Coordinates of C-alpha atoms in Angstrom, one line a residue:
M1197 CA 0.2 -0.2 -0.1
I1198 CA 1.1 3.4 -0.3
T1199 CA 1.9 5.3 2.8
Q1200 CA 4.8 7.6 1.8
S1201 CA 3.6 11.3 3.0
I1202 CA 5.0 14.3 2.3
G1203 CA 3.2 17.0 5.1
G1204 CA 1.0 14.5 5.7
I1205 CA -0.3 14.6 1.8
M1206 CA 0.8 11.8 -0.3
S1207 CA 3.8 12.2 -1.9
I1208 CA 2.6 12.9 -5.7
S1209 CA 5.5 10.4 -7.6
I1210 CA 4.6 8.4 -5.9
L1211 CA 1.1 8.6 -7.0
H1212 CA 2.3 9.6 -10.3
R1213 CA 4.0 6.1 -10.9
H1214 CA 1.2 4.7 -10.1
L1215 CA -1.4 6.1 -11.9
A1216 CA 1.0 5.9 -15.1
A1217 CA 1.4 1.6 -13.8
F1218 CA -2.6 1.7 -13.9
A1219 CA -3.6 4.0 -16.2
G1220 CA -6.0 1.1 -17.6
A1221 CA -6.7 -0.4 -14.2
V1222 CA -8.3 3.4 -13.1
A1223 CA -10.6 2.8 -15.8
A1224 CA -12.0 0.5 -14.9
T1225 CA -15.4 -0.6 -13.4
F1226 CA -15.9 -1.1 -10.3
V1227 CA -16.5 -4.5 -8.9
F1228 CA -19.6 -3.3 -7.0
C1229 CA -22.5 -1.8 -9.0
Q1230 CA -24.2 0.6 -7.7
V1231 CA -23.2 3.5 -8.3
S1232 CA -24.4 6.5 -6.6
E1233 CA -24.1 4.8 -2.8
A1234 CA -20.4 4.2 -3.2
S1235 CA -20.1 6.5 -0.1
Y1236 CA -17.4 6.5 2.7
G1237 CA -16.6 6.2 6.2
L1238 CA -13.8 7.1 8.0
Y1239 CA -13.8 6.6 12.0
V1240 CA -10.5 6.5 14.3
G1241 CA -10.8 5.9 18.0
K1242 CA -9.3 8.4 20.8
N1243 CA -6.6 6.0 22.1
R1244 CA -5.7 6.6 18.6
T1245 CA -5.5 10.8 18.2
A1246 CA -3.5 13.1 19.4
D1247 CA -5.7 15.9 21.4
G1248 CA -8.0 12.0 22.3
S1249 CA -10.6 13.4 20.3
V1250 CA -12.5 10.9 18.3
F1251 CA -12.7 11.5 14.5
L1252 CA -15.3 10.6 12.2
G1253 CA -15.6 11.8 8.3
G1254 CA -15.8 11.0 5.2
T1255 CA -17.6 11.7 1.9
G1256 CA -21.9 11.4 0.7
E1257 CA -21.4 10.2 -3.1
E1258 CA -24.0 11.2 -5.5
V1259 CA -24.7 13.2 -8.9
S1260 CA -26.9 16.2 -7.7
S1261 CA -26.4 19.4 -6.1
H1262 CA -25.3 19.6 -2.3
W1263 CA -25.5 23.0 0.9
L1264 CA -25.0 23.3 3.7
R1265 CA -27.7 23.3 6.1
I1266 CA -27.9 24.1 9.6
E1267 CA -30.9 23.5 11.6
P1268 CA -31.9 24.6 14.9
R1269 CA -33.4 23.1 17.3
K1270 CA -37.5 22.6 17.3
K1271 CA -40.4 22.3 19.4
H1272 CA -43.3 20.5 17.4
A1273 CA -46.6 19.9 18.0
P1274 CA -48.8 17.5 19.8
G1275 CA -50.1 14.8 16.7
E1276 CA -47.0 16.0 14.4
T1277 CA -46.1 13.5 11.9
I1278 CA -43.1 13.5 9.7
S1279 CA -43.0 11.9 6.4
V1280 CA -41.3 8.7 6.2
G1281 CA -39.9 6.2 2.6
V1282 CA -39.7 6.3 -1.1
T1283 CA -41.7 6.6 -3.7
K1284 CA -42.8 4.3 -6.6
E1285 CA -40.3 5.8 -8.9
A1286 CA -37.6 4.5 -7.1
V1287 CA -35.6 1.5 -8.6
M1288 CA -37.3 -0.5 -5.9
P1289 CA -40.8 1.0 -5.1
G1290 CA -42.3 2.0 -2.3
E1291 CA -45.0 4.4 -0.3
M1292 CA -44.7 6.9 1.6
M1293 CA -46.1 6.8 5.0
E1294 CA -46.2 9.2 8.0
I1295 CA -44.8 8.9 11.6
P1296 CA -44.7 10.4 15.1
Q1297 CA -42.6 13.5 15.7
V1298 CA -40.9 14.0 19.1
G1299 CA -41.9 16.8 21.3
E1300 CA -38.6 18.3 20.6
T1301 CA -35.6 17.9 17.9
A1302 CA -31.8 18.9 18.3
A1303 CA -30.1 21.3 16.1
F1304 CA -28.0 19.8 14.1
I1305 CA -24.9 20.3 10.7
S1306 CA -25.4 18.6 7.3
M1307 CA -24.7 18.6 4.2
D1308 CA -28.0 18.3 1.9
Y1309 CA -28.6 17.3 -1.7
S1310 CA -31.8 16.9 -3.9
D1311 CA -31.7 13.7 -6.0
Y1312 CA -31.6 10.3 -5.8
E1313 CA -34.1 8.4 -7.5
G1314 CA -37.2 7.7 -5.3
F1315 CA -36.7 9.2 -2.1
P1316 CA -37.7 12.7 -1.9
P1317 CA -35.5 15.7 -0.9
P1318 CA -33.7 17.1 0.5
L1319 CA -31.8 13.7 1.6
T1320 CA -28.6 13.9 4.0
N1321 CA -25.9 11.5 4.6
G1322 CA -25.9 12.8 8.0
G1323 CA -23.8 15.3 10.0
L1324 CA -23.1 16.5 13.5
N1325 CA -26.0 17.1 15.8
E1326 CA -25.3 19.7 18.9
Y1327 CA -25.0 16.7 21.4
G1328 CA -21.8 15.5 19.7
V1329 CA -23.0 12.8 17.7
A1330 CA -21.9 12.1 14.1
V1331 CA -23.7 10.1 11.7
R1332 CA -22.7 9.1 8.2
D1333 CA -24.7 7.3 5.9
I1334 CA -22.5 4.0 3.7
W1335 CA -24.0 1.6 1.5
S1336 CA -24.1 -1.9 1.9
P1337 CA -24.6 -4.6 -0.4
S1338 CA -26.9 -7.2 1.2
R1339 CA -27.3 -10.7 -0.5
K1340 CA -29.2 -10.9 -3.8
E1341 CA -31.5 -13.3 -2.4
L1342 CA -32.9 -10.7 0.3
I1343 CA -33.5 -8.3 -2.4
A1344 CA -35.5 -10.7 -3.9
M1345 CA -38.0 -10.7 -1.4
T1346 CA -38.2 -6.9 -0.8
P1347 CA -41.6 -6.3 -1.0
N1348 CA -43.5 -3.9 -3.8
P1349 CA -44.6 -1.5 -2.2
Q1350 CA -42.4 -1.0 0.1
K1351 CA -42.8 0.9 3.3
G1352 CA -40.8 2.3 6.2
P1353 CA -37.9 5.0 6.5
Q1354 CA -34.8 4.9 4.3
Y1355 CA -31.3 5.7 5.0
S1356 CA -32.0 9.6 4.8
D1357 CA -34.9 9.7 6.4
L1358 CA -32.8 7.1 10.1
A1359 CA -29.7 9.4 9.6
R1360 CA -31.9 12.7 9.9
I1361 CA -34.0 11.3 12.6
A1362 CA -31.1 9.9 14.0
L1363 CA -29.2 13.4 14.5
E1364 CA -33.1 14.8 15.8
R1365 CA -33.1 12.0 18.3
A1366 CA -29.5 11.1 20.2
K1367 CA -27.4 12.1 22.7
T1368 CA -25.1 9.5 22.2
A1369 CA -23.8 6.9 19.9
R1370 CA -25.0 4.1 21.1
E1371 CA -28.8 6.5 21.7
A1372 CA -28.1 6.7 17.7
V1373 CA -28.0 3.5 16.8
Q1374 CA -31.1 2.6 19.3
V1375 CA -33.3 5.2 17.2
I1376 CA -32.4 3.6 14.0
G1377 CA -32.5 0.4 15.8
D1378 CA -36.4 0.9 17.2
L1379 CA -37.5 3.0 13.1
I1380 CA -36.9 -0.3 11.9
N1381 CA -38.4 -2.5 13.8
Q1382 CA -41.7 -0.5 14.6
Y1383 CA -42.0 1.0 10.3
G1384 CA -39.5 -1.0 8.8
Y1385 CA -36.9 0.3 6.1
S1386 CA -37.4 1.6 2.7
D1387 CA -34.0 0.8 1.1
Y1388 CA -32.0 0.0 -3.1
G1389 CA -30.3 -2.7 -1.5
G1390 CA -29.1 -2.6 1.8
N1391 CA -27.0 -0.2 3.2
S1392 CA -25.2 0.6 6.5
H1393 CA -24.7 3.6 8.7
L1394 CA -21.1 4.6 10.7
I1395 CA -21.6 6.9 13.6
A1396 CA -19.5 8.0 16.3
D1397 CA -19.8 10.6 19.5
A1398 CA -16.7 11.3 22.1
N1399 CA -16.3 7.8 23.5
E1400 CA -17.1 5.2 21.3
G1401 CA -18.2 4.6 17.5
W1402 CA -20.8 2.2 16.0
V1403 CA -21.1 0.5 12.4
V1404 CA -24.7 0.0 11.4
I1405 CA -26.2 -2.2 9.0
N1406 CA -29.6 -2.2 7.6
F1407 CA -30.4 -5.1 5.0
S1408 CA -32.5 -5.3 2.2
G1409 CA -35.7 -7.7 2.1
G1410 CA -38.2 -5.9 4.2
K1411 CA -38.0 -8.7 7.4
G1412 CA -36.4 -5.7 9.5
L1413 CA -33.5 -7.2 9.8
W1414 CA -30.3 -5.1 10.9
V1415 CA -27.5 -5.2 13.0
A1416 CA -24.9 -2.9 15.1
E1417 CA -21.4 -3.5 16.2
R1418 CA -19.6 -1.3 18.7
L1419 CA -16.3 0.5 17.9
G1420 CA -13.8 1.3 21.1
P1421 CA -11.5 3.8 21.5
D1422 CA -8.4 1.9 20.0
D1423 CA -10.3 1.5 16.8
V1424 CA -9.9 2.3 13.0
R1425 CA -12.4 1.4 11.0
M1426 CA -13.5 2.3 7.3
S1427 CA -16.8 1.9 5.8
Y1428 CA -16.4 1.4 1.7
P1429 CA -18.9 -0.2 2.1
G1430 CA -20.0 -0.8 5.0
Y1431 CA -19.0 -4.2 6.9
I1432 CA -19.4 -6.5 10.3
G1433 CA -18.8 -10.1 10.2
E1434 CA -18.4 -12.3 13.1
I1435 CA -20.6 -11.3 16.0
P1436 CA -21.4 -13.3 19.1
L1437 CA -24.8 -15.9 19.8
D1438 CA -25.6 -13.6 22.7
Y1439 CA -25.7 -10.1 20.6
Q1440 CA -29.0 -8.2 21.9
T1441 CA -26.7 -8.9 25.9
N1442 CA -24.0 -7.9 24.9
Q1443 CA -22.6 -4.3 25.3
D1444 CA -20.9 -4.2 22.6
F1445 CA -23.6 -5.4 19.9
M1446 CA -27.2 -4.9 19.2
G1447 CA -29.4 -6.3 16.3
S1448 CA -33.2 -7.3 15.1
A1449 CA -34.7 -10.1 17.4
N1450 CA -34.7 -12.2 14.0
L1451 CA -31.1 -11.8 12.8
I1452 CA -30.4 -14.9 13.5
S1453 CA -33.2 -17.2 13.2
F1454 CA -34.1 -15.6 9.8
A1455 CA -30.4 -17.0 8.5
A1456 CA -31.4 -20.8 10.0
E1457 CA -34.9 -20.4 8.2
Q1458 CA -33.8 -20.1 4.5
G1459 CA -31.0 -22.3 5.3
W1460 CA -28.0 -19.5 5.2
Y1461 CA -26.9 -20.1 8.7
E1462 CA -26.2 -23.5 10.6
P1463 CA -27.4 -23.3 14.3
G1464 CA -25.0 -23.1 16.9
Q1465 CA -21.7 -22.3 14.6
P1466 CA -20.4 -19.2 15.1
F1467 CA -22.4 -16.2 12.9
D1468 CA -20.4 -14.4 10.8
V1469 CA -22.7 -11.3 9.5
H1470 CA -21.3 -10.5 5.9
K1471 CA -21.2 -14.3 5.1
V1472 CA -24.8 -15.3 6.0
Y1473 CA -26.6 -11.4 4.9
G1474 CA -23.8 -9.8 2.9
D1475 CA -23.4 -9.7 -1.0
Q1476 CA -22.0 -12.8 -1.7
T1477 CA -20.2 -12.0 -4.9
A1478 CA -17.7 -9.7 -3.3
P1479 CA -15.3 -9.5 0.3
M1480 CA -16.0 -8.3 3.4
R1481 CA -13.5 -5.9 3.2
S1482 CA -12.6 -3.8 -0.4
P1483 CA -9.7 -2.7 -1.8
G1484 CA -10.9 0.7 -0.5
V1485 CA -11.3 -0.3 2.8
E1486 CA -8.0 -2.1 2.8
Y1487 CA -6.1 0.4 1.7
M1488 CA -7.3 3.1 3.8
E1489 CA -7.2 1.5 7.0
S1490 CA -3.8 0.2 6.5
K1491 CA -2.9 3.7 5.9
L1492 CA -4.7 5.1 8.5
Q1493 CA -3.2 2.2 10.8
N1494 CA 0.5 3.5 8.9
L1495 CA -0.3 6.6 10.2
G1496 CA 1.0 5.6 14.1
A1497 CA -0.1 5.7 17.6
K1498 CA -1.8 9.6 17.6
V1499 CA -3.1 10.1 14.4
T1500 CA -3.9 14.6 14.6
L1501 CA -6.6 16.5 12.7
R1502 CA -4.4 17.8 9.9
E1503 CA -3.8 14.0 9.3
F1504 CA -7.4 12.4 9.3
M1505 CA -8.0 15.6 6.9
D1506 CA -5.5 14.9 4.5
A1507 CA -6.8 10.7 4.5
V1508 CA -10.4 11.8 3.8
R1509 CA -9.0 14.2 0.7
D1510 CA -7.2 10.7 -0.1
P1511 CA -7.2 10.9 -4.0
V1512 CA -7.8 7.3 -4.3
I1513 CA -10.7 7.4 -2.6
S1514 CA -12.9 11.0 -3.4
D1515 CA -13.1 11.8 -6.1
D1516 CA -15.7 13.5 -8.6
A1517 CA -18.3 11.7 -7.1
A1518 CA -17.9 13.1 -3.7
G1519 CA -20.5 16.1 -2.8
Y1520 CA -18.7 17.2 -0.1
G1521 CA -15.9 16.2 2.4
Q1522 CA -17.0 16.4 6.3
V1523 CA -14.6 16.1 9.3
A1524 CA -16.1 15.7 12.8
Q1525 CA -13.9 16.4 16.0
L1526 CA -15.6 14.7 18.5
K1527 CA -14.5 16.3 22.4
E1528 CA -16.4 15.4 25.4
G1529 CA -17.2 18.6 27.3
V1530 CA -18.1 20.8 24.7
R1531 CA -21.0 23.4 24.7
N1532 CA -23.7 22.4 22.4
E1533 CA -23.4 25.8 20.6
M1534 CA -19.5 24.8 19.9
Q1535 CA -19.8 20.8 18.6
L1536 CA -17.3 21.2 15.0
L1537 CA -17.8 19.8 11.7
W1538 CA -15.5 21.1 9.0
V1539 CA -17.1 20.5 5.7
A1540 CA -15.6 21.1 2.3
P1541 CA -18.7 22.5 -0.4
T1542 CA -17.7 19.8 -3.1
S1543 CA -15.0 16.8 -3.5
S1544 CA -11.9 17.4 -0.6
V1545 CA -9.1 16.7 -3.2
T1546 CA -9.9 20.6 -4.6
A1547 CA -11.9 22.1 -1.9
P1548 CA -11.1 23.3 1.6
F1549 CA -12.5 21.9 5.0
I1550 CA -14.2 24.9 6.6
P1551 CA -15.1 25.1 10.3
W1552 CA -19.0 24.9 11.2
R1553 CA -20.4 25.6 14.8
I1554 CA -24.1 24.1 15.6
G1555 CA -24.2 27.4 16.9
V1556 CA -23.9 29.4 13.3
G1557 CA -27.0 32.0 13.4
E1558 CA -26.9 32.2 9.5
I1559 CA -24.8 30.4 6.2
P1560 CA -23.5 33.0 4.0
A1561 CA -25.9 32.5 0.6
E1562 CA -23.0 31.0 -1.6
Y1563 CA -22.5 27.9 0.8
R1564 CA -26.8 27.4 0.5
W1565 CA -28.4 26.3 -2.2
H1566 CA -28.7 27.2 -5.7
R1567 CA -30.0 25.8 -9.1
Y1568 CA -26.5 24.4 -10.3
M1569 CA -27.5 20.1 -10.4
T1570 CA -30.8 20.1 -9.1
K1571 CA -33.3 17.9 -10.6
G1572 CA -35.6 19.5 -12.7
A1573 CA -33.6 22.7 -13.0
A1574 CA -33.5 22.7 -16.2
S1575 CA -37.5 22.9 -17.0
N1576 CA -38.2 25.1 -14.5
Y1577 CA -37.5 29.2 -14.4
L1578 CA -36.9 30.2 -10.9
T1579 CA -39.1 31.7 -8.9
A1580 CA -38.2 35.4 -7.6
E1581 CA -37.9 34.3 -3.8
Y1582 CA -34.7 33.0 -5.1
A1583 CA -33.5 35.7 -7.4
Q1584 CA -30.7 36.8 -5.1
Q1585 CA -29.4 33.5 -3.9
E1586 CA -28.9 32.6 -7.3
A1587 CA -27.0 35.6 -8.4
T1588 CA -24.8 34.5 -5.6
E1589 CA -21.7 32.5 -6.7
Y1590 CA -21.9 29.1 -5.6
A1591 CA -19.2 27.3 -3.7
F1592 CA -19.9 23.2 -5.3
Y1593 CA -19.3 24.8 -8.7
L1594 CA -16.5 27.1 -8.1
Y1595 CA -14.9 23.8 -6.7
K1596 CA -16.2 21.3 -9.4
R1597 CA -14.2 23.8 -11.7
L1598 CA -11.1 23.5 -9.7
L1599 CA -11.5 19.9 -9.7
Y1600 CA -12.1 19.5 -13.2
Y1601 CA -8.9 21.6 -14.3
T1602 CA -6.9 19.9 -11.8
C1603 CA -7.5 16.6 -12.5
S1604 CA -6.9 17.1 -16.1
R1605 CA -3.3 18.1 -15.8
L1606 CA -2.1 16.4 -12.4
D1607 CA 1.2 16.9 -13.0
E1608 CA 1.1 20.6 -13.4
F1609 CA -1.6 21.9 -10.8
Y1610 CA -2.0 18.9 -7.8
D1611 CA 1.1 19.6 -5.6
E1612 CA -0.1 23.1 -6.2
V1613 CA -4.0 23.0 -5.1
V1614 CA -3.5 20.5 -2.5
G1615 CA -0.5 22.1 -0.8
T1616 CA -2.7 25.9 -1.1
L1617 CA -5.5 24.3 0.4
T1618 CA -3.7 22.6 3.1
A1619 CA -1.9 26.0 4.0
F1620 CA -5.5 27.7 4.4
E1621 CA -6.9 25.0 6.5
N1622 CA -3.9 24.8 9.0
H1623 CA -4.6 28.5 9.8
M1624 CA -8.3 27.8 10.5
I1625 CA -7.0 24.7 12.6
D1626 CA -4.4 26.7 14.8
D1627 CA -7.4 29.5 14.8
Q1628 CA -9.7 27.5 16.5
A1629 CA -8.1 27.8 20.1
W1630 CA -8.7 31.3 20.1
V1631 CA -12.0 31.1 18.9
E1632 CA -13.0 28.3 21.5
Q1633 CA -11.4 30.8 24.4
S1634 CA -12.7 33.8 22.9
A1635 CA -16.6 32.2 22.5
E1636 CA -16.4 30.6 25.9
G1637 CA -15.7 33.4 27.7
M1638 CA -18.5 35.5 26.3
F1639 CA -20.8 32.1 27.5
E1640 CA -19.5 31.9 30.9
R1641 CA -20.4 35.7 31.5
G1642 CA -23.9 35.1 29.8
E1643 CA -23.3 37.0 26.7
S1644 CA -24.5 34.0 24.5
D1645 CA -25.6 36.2 21.7
S1646 CA -22.1 37.4 21.7
A1647 CA -20.6 34.3 21.7
K1648 CA -23.0 32.7 18.5
R1649 CA -22.3 36.1 16.6
L1650 CA -18.2 35.2 17.0
I1651 CA -18.6 31.9 16.1
T1652 CA -21.1 32.7 13.1
Y1653 CA -18.5 36.1 12.2
Y1654 CA -15.4 33.4 12.1
S1655 CA -16.7 31.1 10.0
S1656 CA -18.0 33.7 7.6
V1657 CA -15.4 35.6 6.8
Q1658 CA -13.2 31.4 6.3
A1659 CA -15.9 30.6 3.9
M1660 CA -15.6 33.6 2.0
R1661 CA -12.0 33.9 2.2
A1662 CA -11.9 30.0 0.9
L1663 CA -14.3 31.3 -2.3
D1664 CA -10.8 34.1 -2.7
L1665 CA -8.4 31.5 -2.5
G1666 CA -10.3 29.1 -4.9
N1667 CA -11.3 31.8 -7.8
A1668 CA -7.5 32.5 -8.0
L1669 CA -6.5 29.4 -8.2
L1670 CA -8.9 28.5 -10.5
G1671 CA -8.7 32.1 -12.8
S1672 CA -4.2 31.3 -12.8
M1673 CA -5.2 27.4 -14.1
E1674 CA -7.3 28.1 -16.7
Q1675 CA -5.9 30.9 -18.3
R1676 CA -2.3 28.2 -18.0
T1677 CA -4.4 25.9 -19.3
K1678 CA -6.3 27.7 -22.3
L1679 CA -2.8 29.6 -23.3
L1680 CA -0.1 26.4 -22.9
Q1681 CA -2.6 23.5 -24.4
G1682 CA -6.4 25.0 -25.0
I1683 CA -9.8 23.2 -24.0
P1684 CA -10.4 20.5 -26.6
Q1685 CA -13.6 20.0 -28.4
P1686 CA -15.6 17.0 -27.0
P1687 CA -15.6 14.0 -29.0
S1688 CA -19.0 13.6 -28.3
N1689 CA -22.6 15.2 -27.0
E1690 CA -22.3 12.7 -24.0
T1691 CA -20.8 14.5 -21.1
M1692 CA -21.4 12.5 -18.4
K1693 CA -22.4 8.8 -16.9
L1694 CA -23.1 7.3 -14.0
E1695 CA -20.0 4.7 -14.1
Y1696 CA -16.7 4.8 -12.3
N1697 CA -15.4 6.1 -15.5
M1698 CA -15.4 9.2 -14.0
I1699 CA -13.3 12.3 -13.8
R1700 CA -11.0 11.7 -10.9
C1701 CA -7.3 13.2 -9.1
G1702 CA -6.3 9.4 -8.1
P1703 CA -5.9 5.5 -9.1
T1704 CA -9.1 3.6 -7.8
P1705 CA -8.0 1.3 -4.8
E1706 CA -8.9 -2.0 -7.0
S1707 CA -5.9 -0.9 -8.7
L1708 CA -3.4 -0.4 -6.5
A1709 CA -4.6 -3.6 -4.5
S1710 CA -4.4 -6.3 -7.5
T1711 CA -0.4 -5.2 -8.6
P1712 CA 2.5 -5.4 -6.2
Q1713 CA 4.1 -2.7 -4.5

């Protein structure tokens, strides 16, 4: 595996050697068939980090537009309901349903997006709530026999519903697992072939897998303070037979009995979740998992925030499919308003991580919803209420353009772009000590409004500085490209395909894993 780095960034010369050696393999079709579910998540336990934080990061991989959302805490009226599920337009058709809302929901930060077929927008893969619970949604394909059992129409909350509701209701990672499990137990689960969640708080993490088939099957495994884990897809191996009374595991009551009824498991034998319920055509740990878990392990005993950001940014696993990047730095004793999530507005290969706290009162218009890559935008006019926001620059689109120039001329631009973004982020990492100290002082003196204005001002200023930096890099790269190379005419009218032969700044994990290093 590639472990050599310079200042926490993969050596570009090493990367180029692999790109040259595996050019054919880079374009190969990914071994898994479900393209837009290939999100990933990374977890590092608190005993493995330099400051004792738990790190949870990753991305959501969707084609559509993405925008930042900070949802405040809300009270809800008795009898209020929420709509969950998928529609008949989904690949695995379903029916929407109403379920009860709780009396109060927590504040949270997420990156929302606008389209997944038959899954009503806005959608989310998770984020961070005011209690320091972070959630990542990651694909995890079930065995084909389970997929074939799925009712038509299916009913129950889907992956985005589960992620959002967990953020709204949970005060710990364990509670988030219980929220997801209880929802599936009570209402069922609507899916696209199997899914998982990677959840963490300041003390522990959890992997939760939700299986296809309409049988209410789910399982969860605890990740402790010494663990490192990547989900790509989410995986769980052998679990104890007494999983329901074991503090390190949870799951549906029928998890083992249903497998035995189907002849997929012999009672009394060890129960391997992947071998019983997972995709039978793929290994439990994918090449991407093997690559990244090895890289994180090789960083040493104490992983820094800088190193973890670099891992989420790794061009081997982050590409044009990445709608954003997220890094949660989860610490004990943090005030609700000060919970911190670093968010890159599109693929973090060429977009900076910007710090956003739960107490931020307003998001700059440039980071809110815009029409670009939004489903249905090409066939509708803009309403007057959105005219001024749409007139602003869109961070998501800016950094997409930077990605395309960078990946098209990797030898010339990659070091320049990643080095510049890293330096910008390092200044913001250093700033967090005085931001926290200043805001905490205000909170302690009862000046909560001033504290919230401070953290809002800081994040907004950095977000706008990030746009200035992105535009400076983009303008220079665009001029050099046009002068030295020109912009070639595409060979056809086919602008995009929904497949893994996409724009990348690095080789695929499969090409690295299949070749001796």
